[in-house]
Every structure is written in C-alpha cells, then in structure tokens.
XYZ file of N, CA and C in Angstrom:
240
model
N 167.546 -53.070 59.346
C 166.151 -52.912 59.738
C 165.870 -53.661 61.038
N 166.438 -54.816 61.194
C 166.203 -55.592 62.404
C 166.693 -54.843 63.636
N 167.859 -54.202 63.552
C 168.369 -53.482 64.719
C 167.467 -52.310 65.076
N 166.876 -51.657 64.090
C 165.951 -50.564 64.367
C 164.737 -51.081 65.129
N 164.214 -52.242 64.724
C 163.066 -52.828 65.422
C 163.424 -53.169 66.861
N 164.613 -53.694 67.076
C 165.039 -54.000 68.435
C 165.162 -52.717 69.248
N 165.715 -51.678 68.650
C 165.856 -50.410 69.355
C 164.490 -49.865 69.757
N 163.528 -49.914 68.861
C 162.184 -49.426 69.172
C 161.556 -50.259 70.281
N 161.808 -51.550 70.269
C 161.253 -52.420 71.303
C 161.862 -52.113 72.665
N 163.097 -51.669 72.674
C 163.774 -51.387 73.939
C 163.478 -49.987 74.472
N 162.816 -49.151 73.696
C 162.569 -47.772 74.104
C 161.889 -47.668 75.472
N 160.788 -48.413 75.720
C 160.170 -48.296 77.052
C 161.102 -48.747 78.174
N 161.931 -49.748 77.879
C 162.879 -50.226 78.882
C 163.911 -49.140 79.184
N 164.388 -48.465 78.156
C 165.357 -47.383 78.345
C 164.765 -46.256 79.186
N 163.517 -45.911 78.912
C 162.877 -44.839 79.680
C 162.729 -45.256 81.138
N 162.256 -46.466 81.368
C 162.067 -46.945 82.743
C 163.398 -47.005 83.491
N 164.422 -47.543 82.840
C 165.726 -47.619 83.494
C 166.274 -46.222 83.764
N 166.084 -45.321 82.809
C 166.520 -43.938 83.001
C 165.830 -43.296 84.192
N 164.535 -43.542 84.342
C 163.796 -42.990 85.486
C 164.337 -43.539 86.799
N 164.667 -44.829 86.815
C 165.226 -45.428 88.024
C 166.607 -44.836 88.334
N 167.428 -44.667 87.312
C 168.747 -44.068 87.511
C 168.616 -42.644 88.041
N 167.654 -41.919 87.507
C 167.442 -40.542 87.945
C 167.060 -40.501 89.425
N 166.203 -41.420 89.839
C 165.809 -41.501 91.251
C 166.995 -41.822 92.151
N 167.980 -42.541 91.612
C 169.171 -42.911 92.380
C 170.239 -41.816 92.339
N 169.930 -40.713 91.655
C 170.882 -39.616 91.580
C 171.902 -39.748 90.466
N 171.656 -40.648 89.539
C 172.573 -40.885 88.416
C 172.043 -40.195 87.163
N 172.001 -38.873 87.195
C 171.388 -38.103 86.108
C 172.118 -38.277 84.778
N 173.434 -38.352 84.791
C 174.184 -38.488 83.541
C 173.895 -39.829 82.870
N 173.847 -40.904 83.660
C 173.515 -42.217 83.103
C 172.068 -42.247 82.623
N 171.186 -41.619 83.373
C 169.782 -41.543 82.962
C 169.663 -40.802 81.631
N 170.418 -39.733 81.497
C 170.388 -38.952 80.265
C 170.753 -39.814 79.060
N 171.736 -40.681 79.222
C 172.133 -41.556 78.113
C 170.990 -42.495 77.718
N 170.270 -43.029 78.706
C 169.128 -43.891 78.387
C 168.027 -43.109 77.680
N 167.754 -41.908 78.150
C 166.717 -41.093 77.508
C 167.131 -40.714 76.084
N 168.410 -40.419 75.889
C 168.895 -40.135 74.531
C 168.684 -41.341 73.620
N 168.991 -42.534 74.126
C 168.785 -43.753 73.335
C 167.311 -43.943 72.990
N 166.432 -43.651 73.937
C 164.991 -43.785 73.690
C 164.537 -42.823 72.607
N 165.099 -41.623 72.604
C 164.725 -40.636 71.586
C 165.261 -41.037 70.219
N 166.463 -41.593 70.176
C 167.004 -42.075 68.903
C 166.123 -43.194 68.354
N 165.633 -44.064 69.228
C 164.775 -45.168 68.796
C 163.426 -44.682 68.274
N 162.914 -43.586 68.856
C 161.623 -43.036 68.411
C 161.563 -41.561 68.797
N 161.876 -40.712 67.856
C 161.919 -39.273 68.151
C 160.548 -38.604 68.101
N 159.496 -39.404 68.040
C 158.127 -38.859 68.044
C 157.410 -39.147 69.357
N 158.149 -39.653 70.359
C 157.552 -40.014 71.644
C 157.758 -38.892 72.655
N 156.695 -38.193 73.014
C 156.855 -37.068 73.943
C 157.313 -37.481 75.336
N 156.996 -38.701 75.767
C 157.399 -39.106 77.113
C 158.916 -39.178 77.252
N 159.596 -39.541 76.194
C 161.060 -39.594 76.242
C 161.648 -38.194 76.408
N 161.056 -37.220 75.734
C 161.541 -35.835 75.866
C 161.274 -35.286 77.261
N 160.119 -35.616 77.831
C 159.824 -35.157 79.189
C 160.778 -35.785 80.204
N 161.059 -37.060 80.008
C 161.997 -37.740 80.907
C 163.388 -37.121 80.787
N 163.812 -36.862 79.547
C 165.137 -36.263 79.359
C 165.199 -34.874 79.957
N 164.102 -34.134 79.896
C 164.066 -32.794 80.494
C 164.352 -32.864 81.992
N 163.829 -33.878 82.664
C 164.089 -34.030 84.105
C 165.570 -34.261 84.373
N 166.198 -35.104 83.559
C 167.631 -35.366 83.732
C 168.442 -34.103 83.450
N 168.068 -33.383 82.413
C 168.791 -32.153 82.081
C 168.678 -31.123 83.202
N 167.497 -31.029 83.805
C 167.315 -30.119 84.947
C 168.278 -30.486 86.077
N 168.350 -31.781 86.381
C 169.235 -32.248 87.455
C 170.696 -31.924 87.155
N 171.027 -31.871 85.869
C 172.404 -31.585 85.460
C 172.660 -30.090 85.289
N 171.663 -29.267 85.631
C 171.831 -27.819 85.549
C 171.727 -27.253 84.149
N 171.080 -27.975 83.265
C 170.932 -27.535 81.869
C 169.486 -27.114 81.618
N 169.117 -26.001 82.245
C 167.723 -25.552 82.228
C 167.221 -25.206 80.832
N 168.036 -24.567 80.017
C 167.553 -24.173 78.691
C 167.332 -25.392 77.800
N 168.198 -26.397 77.914
C 167.999 -27.623 77.150
C 166.759 -28.369 77.646
N 166.554 -28.352 78.945
C 165.374 -29.000 79.525
C 164.103 -28.318 79.013
N 164.106 -27.002 78.972
C 162.944 -26.264 78.476
C 162.673 -26.592 77.017
N 163.729 -26.735 76.231
C 163.561 -27.092 74.816
C 162.923 -28.473 74.684
N 163.332 -29.420 75.530
C 162.725 -30.754 75.481
C 161.263 -30.716 75.918
N 160.944 -29.901 76.908
C 159.539 -29.786 77.318
C 158.698 -29.186 76.188
N 159.251 -28.222 75.484
C 158.532 -27.619 74.354
C 158.323 -28.645 73.241
N 159.347 -29.450 72.965
C 159.215 -30.498 71.947
C 158.145 -31.507 72.364
N 158.159 -31.901 73.632
C 157.155 -32.844 74.123
C 155.748 -32.270 73.954
N 155.573 -31.008 74.288
C 154.258 -30.380 74.157
C 153.800 -30.362 72.701
N 154.719 -30.044 71.799
C 154.395 -30.032 70.371
C 153.977 -31.433 69.906
N 154.704 -32.453 70.343
C 154.365 -33.823 69.954
C 153.017 -34.248 70.529
N 152.744 -33.888 71.789
C 151.434 -34.188 72.382
C 150.325 -33.512 71.575
N 150.538 -32.257 71.201
C 149.539 -31.533 70.424
C 149.293 -32.204 69.077
N 150.358 -32.645 68.422
C 150.223 -33.318 67.128
C 149.463 -34.642 67.265
N 149.701 -35.347 68.372
C 149.031 -36.624 68.597
C 147.536 -36.431 68.838
N 147.140 -35.296 69.371
C 145.750 -35.043 69.756
C 144.976 -34.243 68.733
N 145.506 -34.143 67.524
C 144.794 -33.401 66.477
C 143.665 -34.224 65.922
C-alpha cells in the first residue's frame, strides 16, 4: 500500500518530466513517464492527453486517438 501511495504522489512529477522530455525530442522516454503516471492513476485524463502527444510523435496515430477518446470520457465523467 505504501508503494501505491508513493506512485500516486509521483504522478504529477512523471507527467511534468514527460512533457519536458517530449519538448526535448525524447518521445520514447516521455512515453514511459506517461505510462507510469497512468499506472499510478488510470482515472486522470491529463495523463492520457500527455501520452497521446508522445504517441503522435512516435507515429502511433491510432493509439494516440484512443488515448484522446479515453481522456474525453474521463473528463465527461468528472463533470457529471
């Protein structure tokens, strides 16, 4: 349980670091950070949107679209 709490606490850090890596052209490394953020909290739409950007950079358009759809669904659920 303690490791799960630490993982959740690190989620924003993973997203921020992933965004920085993406800006530096390190899409594969960014993708790993975004994946970790999603594992820590799979109900956070911002992590899916961030991962979609990395997937686009890696030429994985259909996977990116799926992440954008998941993010939209999560945003909709949050705003009910």
